[in-house]
């Protein structure tokens, strides 16, 4: 929210639209229902302030918010910390891979292939979104987070393809716990 208001004052509905239009929700988990709560919390902390309230026809009042100097300082400080300091993130695929040996190898390879197909689709969709945003006049710096997300997806895709191939070729083998010798295949 501070990032959006750093550019210009706007009301929460505009923020929500900007999040969708600029594909911010592709890289940041955004619960659209909590948007107004977040705005209230930031205002309560003095990081943003109400600058105008308007009403058009029978529509509800819309309050326009702007970032405060304190909010700008806080946004810059947090941003510097986020960039400078790596933090431990826990993607679900990492957890799932730690339990891969519970599955028969052919089942594991098949599931990895299905995930790879899904990632290919996600990458294609991201490319379409990015192309559309470029055509709307957005610059690369405004889409750098989507570019980073795509790089992560490509890296994961490459890893999963190689892992699946290692399983299929027999370079990586295991016997799931509780299965007798030779009973590795899913029936």
PDB file of C-alpha atoms in Angstrom:
ATOM      1  CA  UNK A   1       0.000   0.000   0.000  1.00  0.00           C
ATOM      2  CA  UNK A   2       2.821   2.367   0.838  1.00  0.00           C
ATOM      3  CA  UNK A   3       4.361   1.640  -2.560  1.00  0.00           C
ATOM      4  CA  UNK A   4       1.141   2.497  -4.373  1.00  0.00           C
ATOM      5  CA  UNK A   5       0.653   5.705  -2.415  1.00  0.00           C
ATOM      6  CA  UNK A   6       4.297   6.606  -2.967  1.00  0.00           C
ATOM      7  CA  UNK A   7       3.345   7.305  -6.607  1.00  0.00           C
ATOM      8  CA  UNK A   8       0.173   9.281  -5.989  1.00  0.00           C
ATOM      9  CA  UNK A   9      -2.760   9.674  -3.598  1.00  0.00           C
ATOM     10  CA  UNK A  10      -5.668   7.315  -4.269  1.00  0.00           C
ATOM     11  CA  UNK A  11      -8.640   5.666  -2.638  1.00  0.00           C
ATOM     12  CA  UNK A  12      -8.640   1.961  -1.673  1.00  0.00           C
ATOM     13  CA  UNK A  13     -10.697   0.908  -4.697  1.00  0.00           C
ATOM     14  CA  UNK A  14      -8.095   2.507  -6.979  1.00  0.00           C
ATOM     15  CA  UNK A  15      -5.364   0.672  -5.054  1.00  0.00           C
ATOM     16  CA  UNK A  16      -7.185  -2.608  -5.604  1.00  0.00           C
ATOM     17  CA  UNK A  17      -7.493  -1.885  -9.339  1.00  0.00           C
ATOM     18  CA  UNK A  18      -3.816  -0.935  -9.587  1.00  0.00           C
ATOM     19  CA  UNK A  19      -2.825  -4.161  -7.831  1.00  0.00           C
ATOM     20  CA  UNK A  20      -4.734  -6.152 -10.461  1.00  0.00           C
ATOM     21  CA  UNK A  21      -3.808  -3.998 -13.436  1.00  0.00           C
ATOM     22  CA  UNK A  22      -0.088  -4.049 -12.679  1.00  0.00           C
ATOM     23  CA  UNK A  23      -0.043  -7.765 -11.751  1.00  0.00           C
ATOM     24  CA  UNK A  24       1.211  -6.986  -8.249  1.00  0.00           C
ATOM     25  CA  UNK A  25      -0.974  -9.834  -6.979  1.00  0.00           C
ATOM     26  CA  UNK A  26       1.247 -12.216  -8.966  1.00  0.00           C
ATOM     27  CA  UNK A  27       4.178 -11.583  -6.635  1.00  0.00           C
ATOM     28  CA  UNK A  28       2.598 -10.426  -3.375  1.00  0.00           C
ATOM     29  CA  UNK A  29      -0.121 -12.337  -1.608  1.00  0.00           C
ATOM     30  CA  UNK A  30      -2.977  -9.870  -1.556  1.00  0.00           C
ATOM     31  CA  UNK A  31      -6.201 -10.559   0.286  1.00  0.00           C
ATOM     32  CA  UNK A  32      -8.491  -8.043  -1.366  1.00  0.00           C
ATOM     33  CA  UNK A  33     -10.948  -8.293   1.541  1.00  0.00           C
ATOM     34  CA  UNK A  34      -8.329  -7.007   3.968  1.00  0.00           C
ATOM     35  CA  UNK A  35      -7.406  -3.964   1.887  1.00  0.00           C
ATOM     36  CA  UNK A  36      -9.581  -1.539   3.863  1.00  0.00           C
ATOM     37  CA  UNK A  37      -8.340  -2.972   7.162  1.00  0.00           C
ATOM     38  CA  UNK A  38      -4.746  -2.436   6.027  1.00  0.00           C
ATOM     39  CA  UNK A  39      -5.532   1.156   5.030  1.00  0.00           C
ATOM     40  CA  UNK A  40      -7.053   1.788   8.474  1.00  0.00           C
ATOM     41  CA  UNK A  41      -4.028   0.245  10.202  1.00  0.00           C
ATOM     42  CA  UNK A  42      -1.558   2.324   8.162  1.00  0.00           C
ATOM     43  CA  UNK A  43      -3.571   5.480   8.869  1.00  0.00           C
ATOM     44  CA  UNK A  44      -3.631   4.621  12.576  1.00  0.00           C
ATOM     45  CA  UNK A  45       0.174   4.317  12.529  1.00  0.00           C
ATOM     46  CA  UNK A  46       0.495   7.714  10.841  1.00  0.00           C
ATOM     47  CA  UNK A  47       2.035   6.194   7.696  1.00  0.00           C
ATOM     48  CA  UNK A  48      -0.797   7.416   5.458  1.00  0.00           C
ATOM     49  CA  UNK A  49      -3.412  10.133   5.854  1.00  0.00           C
ATOM     50  CA  UNK A  50      -6.792  11.028   4.454  1.00  0.00           C
ATOM     51  CA  UNK A  51      -6.525  13.961   2.048  1.00  0.00           C
ATOM     52  CA  UNK A  52      -9.996  14.065   0.509  1.00  0.00           C
ATOM     53  CA  UNK A  53     -13.421  12.460   0.784  1.00  0.00           C
ATOM     54  CA  UNK A  54     -15.769  12.544  -2.188  1.00  0.00           C
ATOM     55  CA  UNK A  55     -19.126  11.123  -3.134  1.00  0.00           C
ATOM     56  CA  UNK A  56     -20.463  10.598  -6.647  1.00  0.00           C
ATOM     57  CA  UNK A  57     -24.222  10.216  -6.918  1.00  0.00           C
ATOM     58  CA  UNK A  58     -25.522   7.385  -4.784  1.00  0.00           C
ATOM     59  CA  UNK A  59     -22.150   5.715  -4.464  1.00  0.00           C
ATOM     60  CA  UNK A  60     -20.601   5.430  -1.007  1.00  0.00           C
ATOM     61  CA  UNK A  61     -18.068   8.026   0.076  1.00  0.00           C
ATOM     62  CA  UNK A  62     -14.536   7.476  -1.180  1.00  0.00           C
ATOM     63  CA  UNK A  63     -11.633   8.594   0.914  1.00  0.00           C
ATOM     64  CA  UNK A  64      -8.405   9.388  -0.905  1.00  0.00           C
ATOM     65  CA  UNK A  65      -5.221   8.640   1.022  1.00  0.00           C
ATOM     66  CA  UNK A  66      -1.681   9.913   0.625  1.00  0.00           C
ATOM     67  CA  UNK A  67       1.559   8.653   2.097  1.00  0.00           C
ATOM     68  CA  UNK A  68       3.010  10.776   4.912  1.00  0.00           C
ATOM     69  CA  UNK A  69       6.692  11.635   5.326  1.00  0.00           C
ATOM     70  CA  UNK A  70       6.795   9.057   8.137  1.00  0.00           C
ATOM     71  CA  UNK A  71       5.216   6.533   5.764  1.00  0.00           C
ATOM     72  CA  UNK A  72       7.706   7.364   3.008  1.00  0.00           C
ATOM     73  CA  UNK A  73      10.609   6.934   5.447  1.00  0.00           C
ATOM     74  CA  UNK A  74       9.167   3.639   6.713  1.00  0.00           C
ATOM     75  CA  UNK A  75       8.607   2.349   3.156  1.00  0.00           C
ATOM     76  CA  UNK A  76      12.195   3.193   2.190  1.00  0.00           C
ATOM     77  CA  UNK A  77      13.570   1.591   5.356  1.00  0.00           C
ATOM     78  CA  UNK A  78      11.585  -1.630   4.862  1.00  0.00           C
ATOM     79  CA  UNK A  79      12.482  -1.785   1.189  1.00  0.00           C
ATOM     80  CA  UNK A  80      16.189  -1.421   1.945  1.00  0.00           C
ATOM     81  CA  UNK A  81      15.941  -4.227   4.531  1.00  0.00           C
ATOM     82  CA  UNK A  82      14.025  -6.513   2.147  1.00  0.00           C
ATOM     83  CA  UNK A  83      16.609  -6.052  -0.603  1.00  0.00           C
ATOM     84  CA  UNK A  84      19.694  -6.187   1.615  1.00  0.00           C
ATOM     85  CA  UNK A  85      18.806  -9.128   3.870  1.00  0.00           C
ATOM     86  CA  UNK A  86      17.797 -12.509   2.506  1.00  0.00           C
ATOM     87  CA  UNK A  87      14.997 -14.040   4.531  1.00  0.00           C
ATOM     88  CA  UNK A  88      14.069 -17.684   4.809  1.00  0.00           C
ATOM     89  CA  UNK A  89      11.044 -18.427   2.677  1.00  0.00           C
ATOM     90  CA  UNK A  90       9.218 -21.711   2.800  1.00  0.00           C
ATOM     91  CA  UNK A  91       7.739 -22.634  -0.581  1.00  0.00           C
ATOM     92  CA  UNK A  92       5.405 -25.606  -0.469  1.00  0.00           C
ATOM     93  CA  UNK A  93       7.339 -27.453  -3.185  1.00  0.00           C
ATOM     94  CA  UNK A  94      10.417 -27.549  -0.931  1.00  0.00           C
ATOM     95  CA  UNK A  95       8.401 -29.249   1.775  1.00  0.00           C
ATOM     96  CA  UNK A  96       6.864 -31.669  -0.721  1.00  0.00           C
ATOM     97  CA  UNK A  97      10.266 -32.614  -2.135  1.00  0.00           C
ATOM     98  CA  UNK A  98      11.513 -33.418   1.367  1.00  0.00           C
ATOM     99  CA  UNK A  99       8.858 -36.161   1.487  1.00  0.00           C
ATOM    100  CA  UNK A 100       9.272 -37.367  -2.115  1.00  0.00           C
ATOM    101  CA  UNK A 101      10.660 -40.731  -1.019  1.00  0.00           C
ATOM    102  CA  UNK A 102       7.240 -41.607   0.427  1.00  0.00           C
ATOM    103  CA  UNK A 103       5.966 -42.065  -3.139  1.00  0.00           C
ATOM    104  CA  UNK A 104       6.905 -44.717  -5.654  1.00  0.00           C
ATOM    105  CA  UNK A 105       9.458 -43.259  -8.108  1.00  0.00           C
ATOM    106  CA  UNK A 106       7.222 -43.505 -11.187  1.00  0.00           C
ATOM    107  CA  UNK A 107       4.410 -41.736  -9.351  1.00  0.00           C
ATOM    108  CA  UNK A 108       6.814 -39.024  -8.185  1.00  0.00           C
ATOM    109  CA  UNK A 109       8.128 -38.497 -11.732  1.00  0.00           C
ATOM    110  CA  UNK A 110       4.584 -38.292 -13.089  1.00  0.00           C
ATOM    111  CA  UNK A 111       3.598 -35.690 -10.483  1.00  0.00           C
ATOM    112  CA  UNK A 112       6.743 -33.667 -11.181  1.00  0.00           C
ATOM    113  CA  UNK A 113       5.862 -33.723 -14.888  1.00  0.00           C
ATOM    114  CA  UNK A 114       2.337 -32.489 -14.107  1.00  0.00           C
ATOM    115  CA  UNK A 115       3.761 -29.649 -12.030  1.00  0.00           C
ATOM    116  CA  UNK A 116       6.151 -28.784 -14.861  1.00  0.00           C
ATOM    117  CA  UNK A 117       3.218 -28.511 -17.279  1.00  0.00           C
ATOM    118  CA  UNK A 118       1.391 -26.254 -14.824  1.00  0.00           C
ATOM    119  CA  UNK A 119       4.501 -24.065 -14.481  1.00  0.00           C
ATOM    120  CA  UNK A 120       4.803 -23.819 -18.263  1.00  0.00           C
ATOM    121  CA  UNK A 121       1.206 -22.584 -18.376  1.00  0.00           C
ATOM    122  CA  UNK A 122       1.850 -20.082 -15.608  1.00  0.00           C
ATOM    123  CA  UNK A 123       4.924 -18.753 -17.405  1.00  0.00           C
ATOM    124  CA  UNK A 124       2.966 -18.375 -20.639  1.00  0.00           C
ATOM    125  CA  UNK A 125       0.209 -16.502 -18.798  1.00  0.00           C
ATOM    126  CA  UNK A 126       2.759 -14.218 -17.119  1.00  0.00           C
ATOM    127  CA  UNK A 127       4.329 -13.477 -20.507  1.00  0.00           C
ATOM    128  CA  UNK A 128       0.928 -12.456 -21.881  1.00  0.00           C
ATOM    129  CA  UNK A 129       0.286 -10.203 -18.878  1.00  0.00           C
ATOM    130  CA  UNK A 130       3.722  -8.589 -19.130  1.00  0.00           C
ATOM    131  CA  UNK A 131       3.343  -8.017 -22.888  1.00  0.00           C
ATOM    132  CA  UNK A 132      -0.032  -6.401 -22.272  1.00  0.00           C
ATOM    133  CA  UNK A 133       1.340  -4.143 -19.555  1.00  0.00           C
ATOM    134  CA  UNK A 134       4.238  -3.074 -21.796  1.00  0.00           C
ATOM    135  CA  UNK A 135       1.711  -2.235 -24.513  1.00  0.00           C
ATOM    136  CA  UNK A 136      -0.148  -0.076 -21.957  1.00  0.00           C
ATOM    137  CA  UNK A 137       3.048   1.927 -21.516  1.00  0.00           C
ATOM    138  CA  UNK A 138       4.429   0.483 -18.288  1.00  0.00           C
ATOM    139  CA  UNK A 139       8.197   0.446 -18.121  1.00  0.00           C
ATOM    140  CA  UNK A 140      10.428  -2.459 -17.156  1.00  0.00           C
ATOM    141  CA  UNK A 141      11.093  -1.042 -13.672  1.00  0.00           C
ATOM    142  CA  UNK A 142       7.351  -1.142 -13.012  1.00  0.00           C
ATOM    143  CA  UNK A 143       7.298  -4.869 -13.839  1.00  0.00           C
ATOM    144  CA  UNK A 144      10.598  -5.998 -12.376  1.00  0.00           C
ATOM    145  CA  UNK A 145       8.827  -8.047  -9.694  1.00  0.00           C
ATOM    146  CA  UNK A 146       6.988 -10.075 -12.354  1.00  0.00           C
ATOM    147  CA  UNK A 147      10.285 -10.561 -14.182  1.00  0.00           C
ATOM    148  CA  UNK A 148      11.799 -11.892 -10.945  1.00  0.00           C
ATOM    149  CA  UNK A 149       8.813 -14.203 -10.418  1.00  0.00           C
ATOM    150  CA  UNK A 150       9.234 -15.557 -13.945  1.00  0.00           C
ATOM    151  CA  UNK A 151      12.944 -16.191 -13.313  1.00  0.00           C
ATOM    152  CA  UNK A 152      12.015 -18.204 -10.212  1.00  0.00           C
ATOM    153  CA  UNK A 153       9.404 -20.169 -12.148  1.00  0.00           C
ATOM    154  CA  UNK A 154      11.894 -20.928 -14.947  1.00  0.00           C
ATOM    155  CA  UNK A 155      14.472 -22.082 -12.406  1.00  0.00           C
ATOM    156  CA  UNK A 156      11.946 -24.344 -10.685  1.00  0.00           C
ATOM    157  CA  UNK A 157      10.801 -25.703 -14.046  1.00  0.00           C
ATOM    158  CA  UNK A 158      14.365 -26.537 -15.076  1.00  0.00           C
ATOM    159  CA  UNK A 159      15.009 -28.249 -11.732  1.00  0.00           C
ATOM    160  CA  UNK A 160      11.789 -30.286 -11.850  1.00  0.00           C
ATOM    161  CA  UNK A 161      12.402 -31.442 -15.420  1.00  0.00           C
ATOM    162  CA  UNK A 162      15.930 -32.587 -14.521  1.00  0.00           C
ATOM    163  CA  UNK A 163      14.717 -34.321 -11.357  1.00  0.00           C
ATOM    164  CA  UNK A 164      11.953 -36.132 -13.227  1.00  0.00           C
ATOM    165  CA  UNK A 165      14.428 -37.224 -15.902  1.00  0.00           C
ATOM    166  CA  UNK A 166      16.833 -38.509 -13.228  1.00  0.00           C
ATOM    167  CA  UNK A 167      14.023 -40.598 -11.737  1.00  0.00           C
ATOM    168  CA  UNK A 168      12.866 -41.943 -15.118  1.00  0.00           C
ATOM    169  CA  UNK A 169      16.410 -42.820 -16.213  1.00  0.00           C
ATOM    170  CA  UNK A 170      17.203 -44.583 -12.950  1.00  0.00           C
ATOM    171  CA  UNK A 171      19.915 -42.091 -11.892  1.00  0.00           C
ATOM    172  CA  UNK A 172      17.779 -41.426  -8.803  1.00  0.00           C
ATOM    173  CA  UNK A 173      16.140 -44.428  -7.178  1.00  0.00           C
ATOM    174  CA  UNK A 174      14.543 -45.340  -3.877  1.00  0.00           C
ATOM    175  CA  UNK A 175      12.106 -47.794  -2.429  1.00  0.00           C
ATOM    176  CA  UNK A 176       9.182 -46.205  -0.594  1.00  0.00           C
ATOM    177  CA  UNK A 177       8.941 -47.286   3.056  1.00  0.00           C
ATOM    178  CA  UNK A 178       6.706 -50.279   3.662  1.00  0.00           C
ATOM    179  CA  UNK A 179       7.009 -51.705   0.122  1.00  0.00           C
ATOM    180  CA  UNK A 180       8.715 -55.000  -0.575  1.00  0.00           C
ATOM    181  CA  UNK A 181      11.515 -55.189  -3.160  1.00  0.00           C
ATOM    182  CA  UNK A 182      10.323 -54.702  -6.691  1.00  0.00           C
ATOM    183  CA  UNK A 183       7.021 -53.070  -5.708  1.00  0.00           C
ATOM    184  CA  UNK A 184       7.851 -49.493  -6.666  1.00  0.00           C
ATOM    185  CA  UNK A 185       5.220 -48.882  -9.300  1.00  0.00           C
ATOM    186  CA  UNK A 186       1.786 -47.413  -8.706  1.00  0.00           C
ATOM    187  CA  UNK A 187      -0.945 -49.811  -9.700  1.00  0.00           C
TER     188      UNK A 187
END
